Amino acid sequence: MTPAQRTFPFLAASQFAVALAAMAQSLPAQGNLDTIPRLVEQDGRHALLVDGAPFLILGVQAHNSSAWPAVMPRVWPAVEFLHANTLEIPVYWEQFEPDPGEFNTSSVDMLLSQAREHGIRLVLLWFGTWKNGSSHYMPLWMKLNPGLYPRIIGVDGRRVDSPSPHSVAALAADTRAFSAFMAHLRAVDSAHTVILVQVENETGSWGSVRDYSPEAQKLFDGPVPQRLVDALGASTAQGTNWRAVFGANADEFFHAWSVASYVGAVAAAGKKEYPLPLYVNTALRDPLDPGPASTYESGGPTDNVIPIWKVAAPAVDILAPDIYLKGDERYRRVLELYARRDNTLLVPETRGDAEAARYFFMALGHGAIGWSPFGLDYSDSTPGAFGVPRVTEATLAPVALDFRLVEPMMREIARLNFEGHLQAVSEPEAEHMQKLDFGRWQAVVTYGAQPFSRGRDGLGNPKPVGGALVGKLGENEFLVSGESCRVDFRVSEPASTLQRDFLRVEEGAYSSGVFKPTRIWNGDETDWGLNFNTEPRILHVLLGTY
Ligand code: DGJ
């Protein structure tokens, strides 16, 4: 038995070779077998096509140590309770390659087969060279050889707990392993249960802005690659080395380029095996008050180095923000910074507590293809740690509300967003009214509106928990839904004397893309605007004037 087999005896590679081939044959199909998920862009709007149509990721990310057969029974009930349609979950390099060049696909196969049983899609997270800026998921045989797979050196000459992006051996090892992982997915996932893959996890370094090892220093003192100079329109008039071209930003930009080039090479190799959309997640810097690079994770795709990542790592399709920041303004600013024509907006990690669940609507309103709170499973993560409460149904309830509402019309919402016909907002901290313009009509959203009082007199909910979404279906026809809010309409033209008339308000549900009404709202249900509490309700509204 090798040391790795002793560590993971029940997952030894040899045990699975035969079972694997059998499993690849026997797994039930899910969706169109010919259509690999892909990203599309149109007029600056984006969609993830799954089985050929826009798909909205109503995601949940499992805790870091949940992707084990013994723990998954505590993951699925949470996924189900949340009404999530996608589980984001890690694939651990240390488990996948227990000995050099020996790949153990048992965990991947276990995830695929269980996801199919539950009718849930997967986003697999490749915990490879980087995990939160460190290299703790490198296999044991790599950890035992730090000379070949070194960490970076800080400005004071001490080792920093972050892998060197200049290690040729580490890059070769990660490239080989990630390629094997993607090739395996291609072989066993014609059903496209896996719709996206995350390459590494929160890349970059805490504790040092860059690597100050002699090899890194030599590169830093050398010329900035012309590709980067051209793409950034940087001036090389003062010289060509990093300091001369980028001045005070040189250390950070050099590290971003180094990390992005490494990750880009890993991603390109994996994509060659299987061209699934790939993304990299980001430990953010404060978008309003960033401070120096020494105060955040330097080298990852923070907002200021997105253009560097785009040049260095073209095989990475999405640079995605992990949003743990508090407050409306910061949340919104992050969404704005990452929703770009050249970058699809995806929120792969975020808070899912009662205060933050409403940001699901804000993300939708910025065109997100997915939104996924972190750590909502029953695995009892960091057991006993002070201040980490157990996840219970009460913990999951706020996000479950969002997903229970949208899951039955997920395809419609994704399509409307891609077509530019959807607007969605979350209840603001201070204001209690929002106006959404749809040409001739303006939707007015209020929070904490008084019962049996007309109009726009919302006082706000006791805590901001509301959210609304309005989709334009025709010139005078709208899909309207929300939580803890009131939605009404008025004629946009301010000088108009025309009043809005609810010609017909139908409550119903979508079935295979068709809206089936179950009742008509009228009387108290429409006279004061369209009121939503915490019951999931979908309305089709036909407007007229008098
Ligand atoms: C961000 C990381 O990407 C996750 O894997 C996890 O460590 C969370 N932070 C914990 O808050």
XYZ file of C-alpha atoms and ligand atoms in Angstrom:
557
model
C 0.000 0.000 0.000
C 1.292 3.472 -0.863
C 1.125 6.238 1.770
C -1.786 7.773 -0.079
C -3.705 4.518 -0.125
C -3.171 4.220 3.601
C -4.645 7.673 4.018
C -7.713 6.989 1.872
C -8.014 3.204 1.955
C -11.664 3.066 0.959
C -11.018 5.225 -2.079
C -7.924 3.487 -3.435
C -7.665 4.026 -7.183
C -7.484 0.373 -8.110
C -10.845 -0.397 -6.517
C -12.643 1.874 -8.887
C -11.233 1.194 -12.312
C -13.816 -1.440 -13.206
C -16.727 0.079 -11.321
C -16.055 3.340 -13.075
C -16.398 1.975 -16.571
C -19.622 0.251 -15.543
C -20.947 3.442 -14.005
C -20.205 5.446 -17.130
C -22.454 3.021 -19.019
C -25.239 2.842 -16.476
C -25.748 6.441 -15.325
C -29.127 7.710 -16.435
C -29.186 10.416 -19.056
C -30.124 13.954 -18.057
C -30.923 16.406 -20.791
C -29.698 16.714 -24.335
C -26.685 14.492 -24.875
C -25.248 16.515 -27.755
C -25.220 19.965 -26.266
C -22.272 20.884 -24.086
C -23.188 23.762 -21.754
C -21.850 27.028 -23.123
C -21.883 30.749 -22.557
C -23.373 33.163 -25.030
C -23.304 36.958 -25.197
C -25.641 39.300 -27.036
C -25.565 43.098 -26.802
C -23.617 42.855 -23.544
C -26.068 40.407 -21.966
C -25.090 36.862 -21.113
C -26.606 33.428 -20.722
C -25.421 29.987 -19.759
C -27.024 27.584 -22.194
C -27.768 24.202 -20.679
C -29.448 21.694 -22.983
C -29.570 24.502 -25.518
C -31.527 27.073 -23.503
C -30.695 29.782 -20.925
C -30.306 28.334 -17.435
C -30.260 30.178 -14.130
C -28.052 28.644 -11.445
C -30.009 28.565 -8.184
C -26.973 27.276 -6.411
C -25.710 26.217 -3.067
C -22.059 25.665 -2.280
C -21.267 22.845 0.116
C -18.751 23.234 2.902
C -15.136 22.547 2.000
C -14.991 19.052 3.516
C -18.404 17.812 2.396
C -17.577 15.958 -0.841
C -17.127 12.571 0.833
C -19.487 9.598 0.692
C -19.904 9.740 4.463
C -20.968 13.376 4.412
C -23.143 13.667 1.300
C -26.234 12.376 3.147
C -26.028 15.627 5.109
C -25.733 17.727 1.956
C -28.656 16.552 -0.177
C -31.448 17.304 2.336
C -30.255 20.912 2.465
C -30.129 21.163 -1.335
C -33.661 19.843 -1.458
C -34.958 22.127 1.288
C -33.442 25.115 -0.508
C -35.098 24.265 -3.854
C -31.651 24.727 -5.389
C -31.127 23.355 -8.885
C -27.322 23.248 -8.717
C -24.806 22.042 -6.159
C -21.339 23.571 -6.142
C -18.923 21.156 -4.558
C -15.158 20.581 -4.514
C -12.995 17.996 -6.202
C -9.880 17.630 -4.095
C -6.555 17.268 -5.881
C -5.144 15.308 -2.903
C -7.939 12.759 -3.309
C -7.932 12.768 -7.101
C -4.209 12.070 -7.532
C -3.097 10.105 -4.471
C 0.090 9.015 -6.253
C 1.798 10.825 -9.126
C -0.077 10.110 -12.344
C -2.598 7.738 -10.642
C -6.042 9.211 -10.814
C -8.817 8.235 -8.474
C -12.112 9.303 -9.989
C -14.291 7.757 -7.307
C -15.338 11.054 -5.715
C -16.208 12.647 -9.038
C -18.244 9.599 -9.992
C -19.983 9.519 -6.635
C -20.971 13.180 -7.056
C -22.239 12.604 -10.593
C -24.316 9.605 -9.739
C -25.836 11.164 -6.602
C -26.560 14.451 -8.408
C -28.408 12.550 -11.130
C -30.414 10.630 -8.560
C -31.472 13.974 -7.079
C -32.033 15.697 -10.446
C -29.505 18.379 -9.544
C -26.774 19.927 -11.734
C -23.215 20.263 -10.513
C -20.602 22.980 -10.562
C -17.350 21.236 -9.672
C -14.654 23.227 -7.918
C -11.111 22.137 -8.704
C -9.272 22.584 -5.416
C -5.846 22.414 -7.060
C -2.740 24.526 -6.626
C -4.617 27.357 -4.900
C -7.252 27.161 -2.176
C -7.869 30.502 -0.460
C -4.363 31.600 -1.458
C -2.631 28.541 0.009
C -1.758 25.144 -1.454
C -3.307 22.885 1.154
C -5.026 20.629 -1.382
C -1.817 19.628 -3.143
C -1.388 15.853 -2.818
C 0.772 14.513 -0.024
C 3.550 13.529 -2.424
C 3.815 17.183 -3.437
C 3.643 18.531 0.104
C 6.535 16.230 0.978
C 8.659 17.829 -1.742
C 8.586 21.581 -1.061
C 11.843 22.034 -2.973
C 10.092 21.059 -6.187
C 6.721 22.597 -5.306
C 7.742 25.718 -3.381
C 5.799 28.410 -1.638
C 6.485 32.059 -2.415
C 8.998 34.177 -0.500
C 7.905 37.424 1.121
C 9.721 40.729 0.940
C 11.468 39.897 4.239
C 12.876 36.660 2.826
C 10.542 34.368 4.808
C 8.360 31.718 3.193
C 4.697 32.666 2.828
C 1.923 30.025 2.853
C 1.053 30.458 -0.815
C 2.218 28.413 -3.803
C 4.714 29.854 -6.226
C 3.158 30.621 -9.612
C 6.687 30.304 -11.018
C 7.070 26.608 -10.245
C 7.312 24.805 -13.548
C 6.915 21.450 -11.797
C 3.734 22.491 -9.959
C 2.260 23.880 -13.162
C 3.043 20.646 -14.984
C 1.501 18.591 -12.183
C -1.680 20.663 -11.944
C -2.042 20.723 -15.731
C -1.759 16.945 -15.892
C -4.233 16.384 -13.068
C -6.794 18.944 -14.231
C -6.598 17.563 -17.776
C -7.235 14.065 -16.450
C -10.201 15.354 -14.461
C -11.718 17.114 -17.482
C -11.046 14.152 -19.767
C -12.812 11.939 -17.274
C -15.796 14.285 -17.145
C -16.033 14.188 -20.899
C -15.994 10.399 -20.812
C -18.665 9.940 -18.150
C -20.875 13.019 -18.392
C -22.588 12.980 -21.760
C -25.692 13.865 -19.720
C -24.090 17.221 -18.798
C -24.820 16.985 -15.126
C -21.751 19.204 -14.691
C -22.497 22.603 -16.180
C -19.477 24.650 -15.091
C -16.062 24.016 -13.590
C -14.202 26.338 -11.262
C -10.425 26.288 -11.758
C -8.581 26.571 -8.405
C -10.169 28.430 -5.504
C -9.563 32.066 -4.562
C -6.176 32.290 -6.254
C -3.476 34.729 -5.187
C -1.627 35.265 -1.932
C -2.381 36.566 1.514
C 0.592 37.947 3.401
C 2.705 39.041 0.466
C 1.863 41.124 -2.567
C 4.068 38.926 -4.754
C 6.818 36.350 -4.813
C 10.242 37.826 -3.973
C 12.223 34.633 -4.667
C 15.319 35.061 -6.857
C 13.519 33.487 -9.861
C 10.544 35.784 -9.451
C 12.801 38.805 -8.954
C 14.587 38.025 -12.198
C 11.287 38.011 -14.062
C 10.182 41.176 -12.267
C 13.352 42.940 -13.396
C 12.841 41.697 -16.949
C 10.528 43.100 -19.627
C 6.761 43.209 -19.241
C 5.344 40.825 -21.884
C 4.446 42.830 -24.979
C 1.008 41.176 -25.095
C 0.160 42.799 -21.795
C 1.640 46.171 -22.683
C -0.388 46.227 -25.905
C -3.620 45.104 -24.255
C -3.417 47.642 -21.451
C -2.131 50.433 -23.674
C 0.594 50.875 -21.045
C 3.473 53.214 -21.690
C 6.907 51.682 -22.039
C 8.528 55.069 -22.583
C 10.245 54.930 -19.180
C 11.668 51.449 -19.736
C 10.315 47.985 -20.087
C 10.553 46.302 -16.704
C 7.568 45.970 -14.398
C 8.493 48.790 -12.047
C 9.221 51.175 -14.914
C 5.958 50.415 -16.687
C 3.549 50.089 -13.756
C 5.198 52.137 -10.989
C 3.604 51.587 -7.568
C 1.252 48.912 -8.966
C 4.090 46.844 -10.402
C 4.338 44.237 -7.595
C 0.619 43.517 -7.603
C 0.271 43.504 -11.397
C 3.291 41.215 -11.717
C 1.733 38.747 -9.276
C -1.658 38.918 -11.014
C 0.031 38.236 -14.348
C 2.034 35.336 -12.889
C -0.942 33.693 -11.171
C -3.283 34.298 -14.123
C -0.763 32.872 -16.600
C -0.419 29.724 -14.502
C -4.179 29.293 -14.030
C -4.781 30.143 -17.681
C -2.428 27.347 -18.745
C -4.154 24.835 -16.447
C -7.569 25.946 -17.751
C -6.502 25.772 -21.409
C -5.191 22.245 -20.984
C -8.423 21.123 -19.298
C -10.553 22.801 -21.906
C -8.695 20.993 -24.645
C -9.948 17.761 -23.117
C -13.495 18.972 -22.594
C -14.664 22.490 -23.524
C -16.953 23.234 -20.587
C -17.211 26.862 -19.459
C -14.568 27.575 -16.807
C -14.427 30.233 -14.145
C -12.127 31.520 -11.414
C -13.530 32.869 -8.151
C -12.210 35.937 -6.382
C -11.493 36.996 -2.821
C -12.528 40.592 -3.350
C -10.944 43.818 -2.364
C -13.286 46.442 -0.959
C -14.747 48.063 -4.079
C -15.343 51.406 -2.381
C -12.240 51.692 -0.238
C -9.689 49.152 -1.489
C -6.573 50.053 0.479
C -3.144 48.740 -0.551
C -2.663 45.282 -2.106
C -1.031 44.066 1.115
C -4.467 44.216 2.788
C -6.280 41.822 0.426
C -5.508 38.653 -1.527
C -3.065 39.849 -4.167
C -2.812 38.101 -7.529
C -6.401 36.853 -7.885
C -8.847 38.584 -10.240
C -9.705 41.548 -8.018
C -11.540 44.279 -9.906
C -8.409 46.321 -10.640
C -6.634 43.455 -12.436
C -9.528 42.014 -14.447
C -7.935 43.259 -17.714
C -4.655 41.528 -16.799
C -6.467 38.241 -16.161
C -8.370 38.556 -19.441
C -5.102 38.802 -21.386
C -3.187 36.180 -19.396
C -5.938 33.574 -19.086
C -8.245 33.617 -22.112
C -9.324 30.013 -21.450
C -10.975 31.193 -18.243
C -14.430 32.333 -19.345
C -15.614 34.044 -16.174
C -13.932 35.985 -13.389
C -16.439 35.672 -10.592
C -16.787 37.582 -7.314
C -17.258 35.800 -3.959
C -19.373 38.435 -2.245
C -19.150 38.392 1.542
C -19.071 42.191 1.863
C -21.851 43.848 3.809
C -24.168 46.606 2.710
C -26.146 47.469 -0.427
C -23.641 49.887 -1.889
C -20.724 47.489 -1.766
C -22.784 44.563 -3.061
C -24.087 46.610 -5.969
C -20.659 48.001 -6.821
C -19.185 44.501 -7.004
C -21.971 43.380 -9.345
C -21.335 46.404 -11.549
C -17.592 45.772 -11.648
C -17.899 42.110 -12.683
C -20.848 42.456 -15.109
C -18.956 43.426 -18.240
C -19.375 42.764 -21.898
C -16.233 40.606 -21.697
C -17.251 38.981 -18.399
C -20.437 37.101 -17.564
C -21.754 37.871 -14.092
C -21.783 34.844 -11.793
C -21.866 34.951 -7.986
C -20.392 31.575 -7.030
C -20.175 32.338 -3.305
C -22.038 34.730 -1.103
C -23.728 34.991 2.272
C -27.087 33.284 2.543
C -28.311 34.717 5.847
C -31.585 36.578 6.340
C -29.985 39.932 5.636
C -28.218 38.840 2.435
C -30.774 36.511 0.797
C -32.490 39.434 -0.890
C -29.317 40.178 -2.875
C -30.369 37.276 -5.080
C -32.791 39.758 -6.684
C -30.099 42.410 -6.996
C -27.790 39.945 -8.738
C -30.569 38.956 -11.147
C -31.155 42.630 -11.830
C -27.534 42.920 -12.946
C -27.893 39.983 -15.334
C -26.316 37.219 -13.226
C -26.412 33.700 -14.664
C -26.206 32.263 -11.161
C -26.135 33.014 -7.454
C -24.936 30.591 -4.861
C -24.657 31.052 -1.099
C -21.770 29.282 0.611
C -21.865 26.604 3.278
C -25.545 25.780 3.417
C -25.398 22.090 4.225
C -25.856 20.071 7.392
C -22.259 18.793 7.545
C -21.476 20.577 10.822
C -18.498 22.438 9.370
C -15.686 23.493 11.724
C -17.357 21.493 14.492
C -17.381 23.257 17.794
C -15.678 26.411 16.519
C -16.753 29.461 18.429
C -19.360 31.510 16.630
C -20.090 28.981 13.866
C -23.726 28.021 14.399
C -25.140 24.726 13.183
C -27.029 24.968 9.925
C -30.710 24.278 10.515
C -33.844 24.741 8.418
C -34.130 28.188 9.973
C -30.674 29.027 8.574
C -31.726 27.895 5.107
C -35.170 29.504 5.133
C -34.322 32.935 3.642
C -32.585 31.481 0.571
C -35.205 28.734 0.303
C -37.804 31.491 -0.079
C -35.941 32.941 -3.070
C -35.391 29.651 -4.787
C -38.877 28.276 -4.101
C -40.233 31.324 -5.887
C -37.975 31.235 -8.936
C -37.222 27.541 -9.402
C -40.546 26.745 -11.167
C -39.908 29.525 -13.721
C -36.114 29.376 -13.798
C -35.921 28.929 -17.583
C -38.316 31.842 -18.225
C -36.369 34.139 -15.903
C -33.040 33.203 -17.496
C -34.438 33.818 -20.975
C -36.076 37.144 -20.086
C -32.813 38.304 -18.525
C -30.800 37.307 -21.574
C -33.262 39.140 -23.823
C -33.056 42.272 -21.661
C -36.702 42.082 -20.571
C -36.210 41.409 -16.863
C -35.686 43.843 -14.021
C -35.133 42.709 -10.461
C -34.371 44.615 -7.282
C -33.771 43.931 -3.616
C -35.180 46.046 -0.831
C -32.769 48.909 -0.122
C -31.486 49.663 3.365
C -32.780 53.234 3.372
C -35.278 53.834 0.547
C -38.649 52.118 0.428
C -39.572 52.658 -3.206
C -37.951 51.704 -6.507
C -39.019 52.552 -10.060
C -38.400 50.182 -12.932
C -38.792 51.627 -16.419
C -40.266 49.517 -19.202
C -40.889 52.060 -21.968
C -44.559 53.032 -21.811
C -44.920 51.594 -18.297
C -43.128 52.142 -15.054
C -43.321 49.468 -12.355
C -43.251 50.916 -8.850
C -42.030 48.638 -6.079
C -42.708 49.537 -2.446
C -41.854 47.786 0.797
C -43.847 47.746 3.997
C -46.929 49.180 2.242
C -49.966 49.663 4.455
C -52.907 47.340 3.869
C -55.914 48.891 2.126
C -53.993 52.011 1.276
C -53.347 52.878 -2.293
C -50.078 53.472 -3.915
C -46.598 54.288 -2.944
C -46.599 54.769 0.778
C -44.222 51.987 1.797
C -42.555 52.421 5.156
C -40.063 49.606 4.616
C -40.200 46.134 6.146
C -39.037 45.969 9.794
C -35.761 44.676 8.293
C -34.927 44.919 4.581
C -35.807 41.444 3.334
C -37.926 42.126 0.258
C -37.275 41.723 -3.419
C -39.193 42.017 -6.663
C -38.891 40.903 -10.236
C -40.794 42.153 -13.242
C -40.486 40.726 -16.731
C -41.880 42.329 -19.844
C -43.847 39.781 -21.870
C -45.522 42.164 -24.323
C -46.253 45.864 -24.783
C -48.795 45.843 -21.933
C -48.155 42.451 -20.404
C -45.882 41.580 -17.500
C -44.711 38.721 -15.353
C -44.661 39.984 -11.767
C -43.371 38.304 -8.633
C -41.569 39.085 -5.418
C -41.220 38.719 -1.680
C -42.462 41.090 1.031
C -43.190 43.873 -1.425
C -45.948 45.604 -3.394
C -45.711 46.129 -7.144
C -47.873 48.598 -9.030
C -47.654 50.239 -12.445
C -48.137 53.678 -13.843
C -47.887 55.307 -17.247
C -44.289 56.454 -17.620
C -45.023 59.773 -19.283
C -45.137 62.185 -16.294
C -47.535 64.612 -17.990
C -50.004 61.914 -18.924
C -53.444 62.029 -17.326
C -54.020 58.373 -18.163
C -54.416 56.032 -15.212
C -53.334 52.427 -15.030
C -56.087 49.819 -15.283
C -55.527 46.194 -14.275
C -57.372 44.575 -17.179
C -56.503 41.095 -15.972
C -54.263 39.705 -13.241
C -53.768 35.955 -13.313
C -51.976 33.910 -10.691
C -50.560 30.661 -11.956
C -47.596 28.421 -12.552
C -45.288 27.499 -15.401
C -45.419 24.010 -16.766
C -42.977 23.094 -19.555
C -42.625 26.735 -20.493
C -46.360 27.457 -20.562
C -48.078 29.655 -17.966
C -51.158 27.935 -16.579
C -53.458 30.277 -14.605
C -55.026 28.946 -11.432
C -57.123 31.990 -10.481
C -57.770 35.616 -11.313
C -56.802 38.268 -8.762
C -59.296 41.091 -8.364
C -60.932 43.197 -5.659
C -58.807 43.465 -2.526
C -56.040 41.533 -4.257
C -55.473 44.251 -6.882
C -57.191 47.444 -5.689
C -54.185 48.524 -3.651
C -51.458 47.208 -5.922
C -50.112 43.665 -6.164
C -48.966 42.503 -2.755
C -46.458 39.718 -2.151
C -45.678 38.138 1.187
C -43.496 35.075 1.692
C -45.704 32.708 -0.322
C -44.303 32.084 -3.802
C -46.690 33.680 -6.283
C -46.335 34.267 -10.001
C -48.627 36.736 -11.741
C -49.319 37.517 -15.376
C -50.617 41.066 -15.592
C -52.378 42.734 -18.515
C -52.460 46.531 -18.256
C -54.686 49.126 -19.856
C -55.556 52.780 -19.215
C -58.660 54.848 -18.512
C -14.210 31.525 0.566
C -13.683 30.222 0.003
O -13.672 30.285 -1.406
C -14.492 29.038 0.474
O -13.915 27.841 0.019
C -14.587 29.047 1.984
O -13.324 28.905 2.545
C -15.241 30.342 2.410
N -14.440 31.463 1.993
C -15.445 30.386 3.924
O -16.084 31.558 4.290
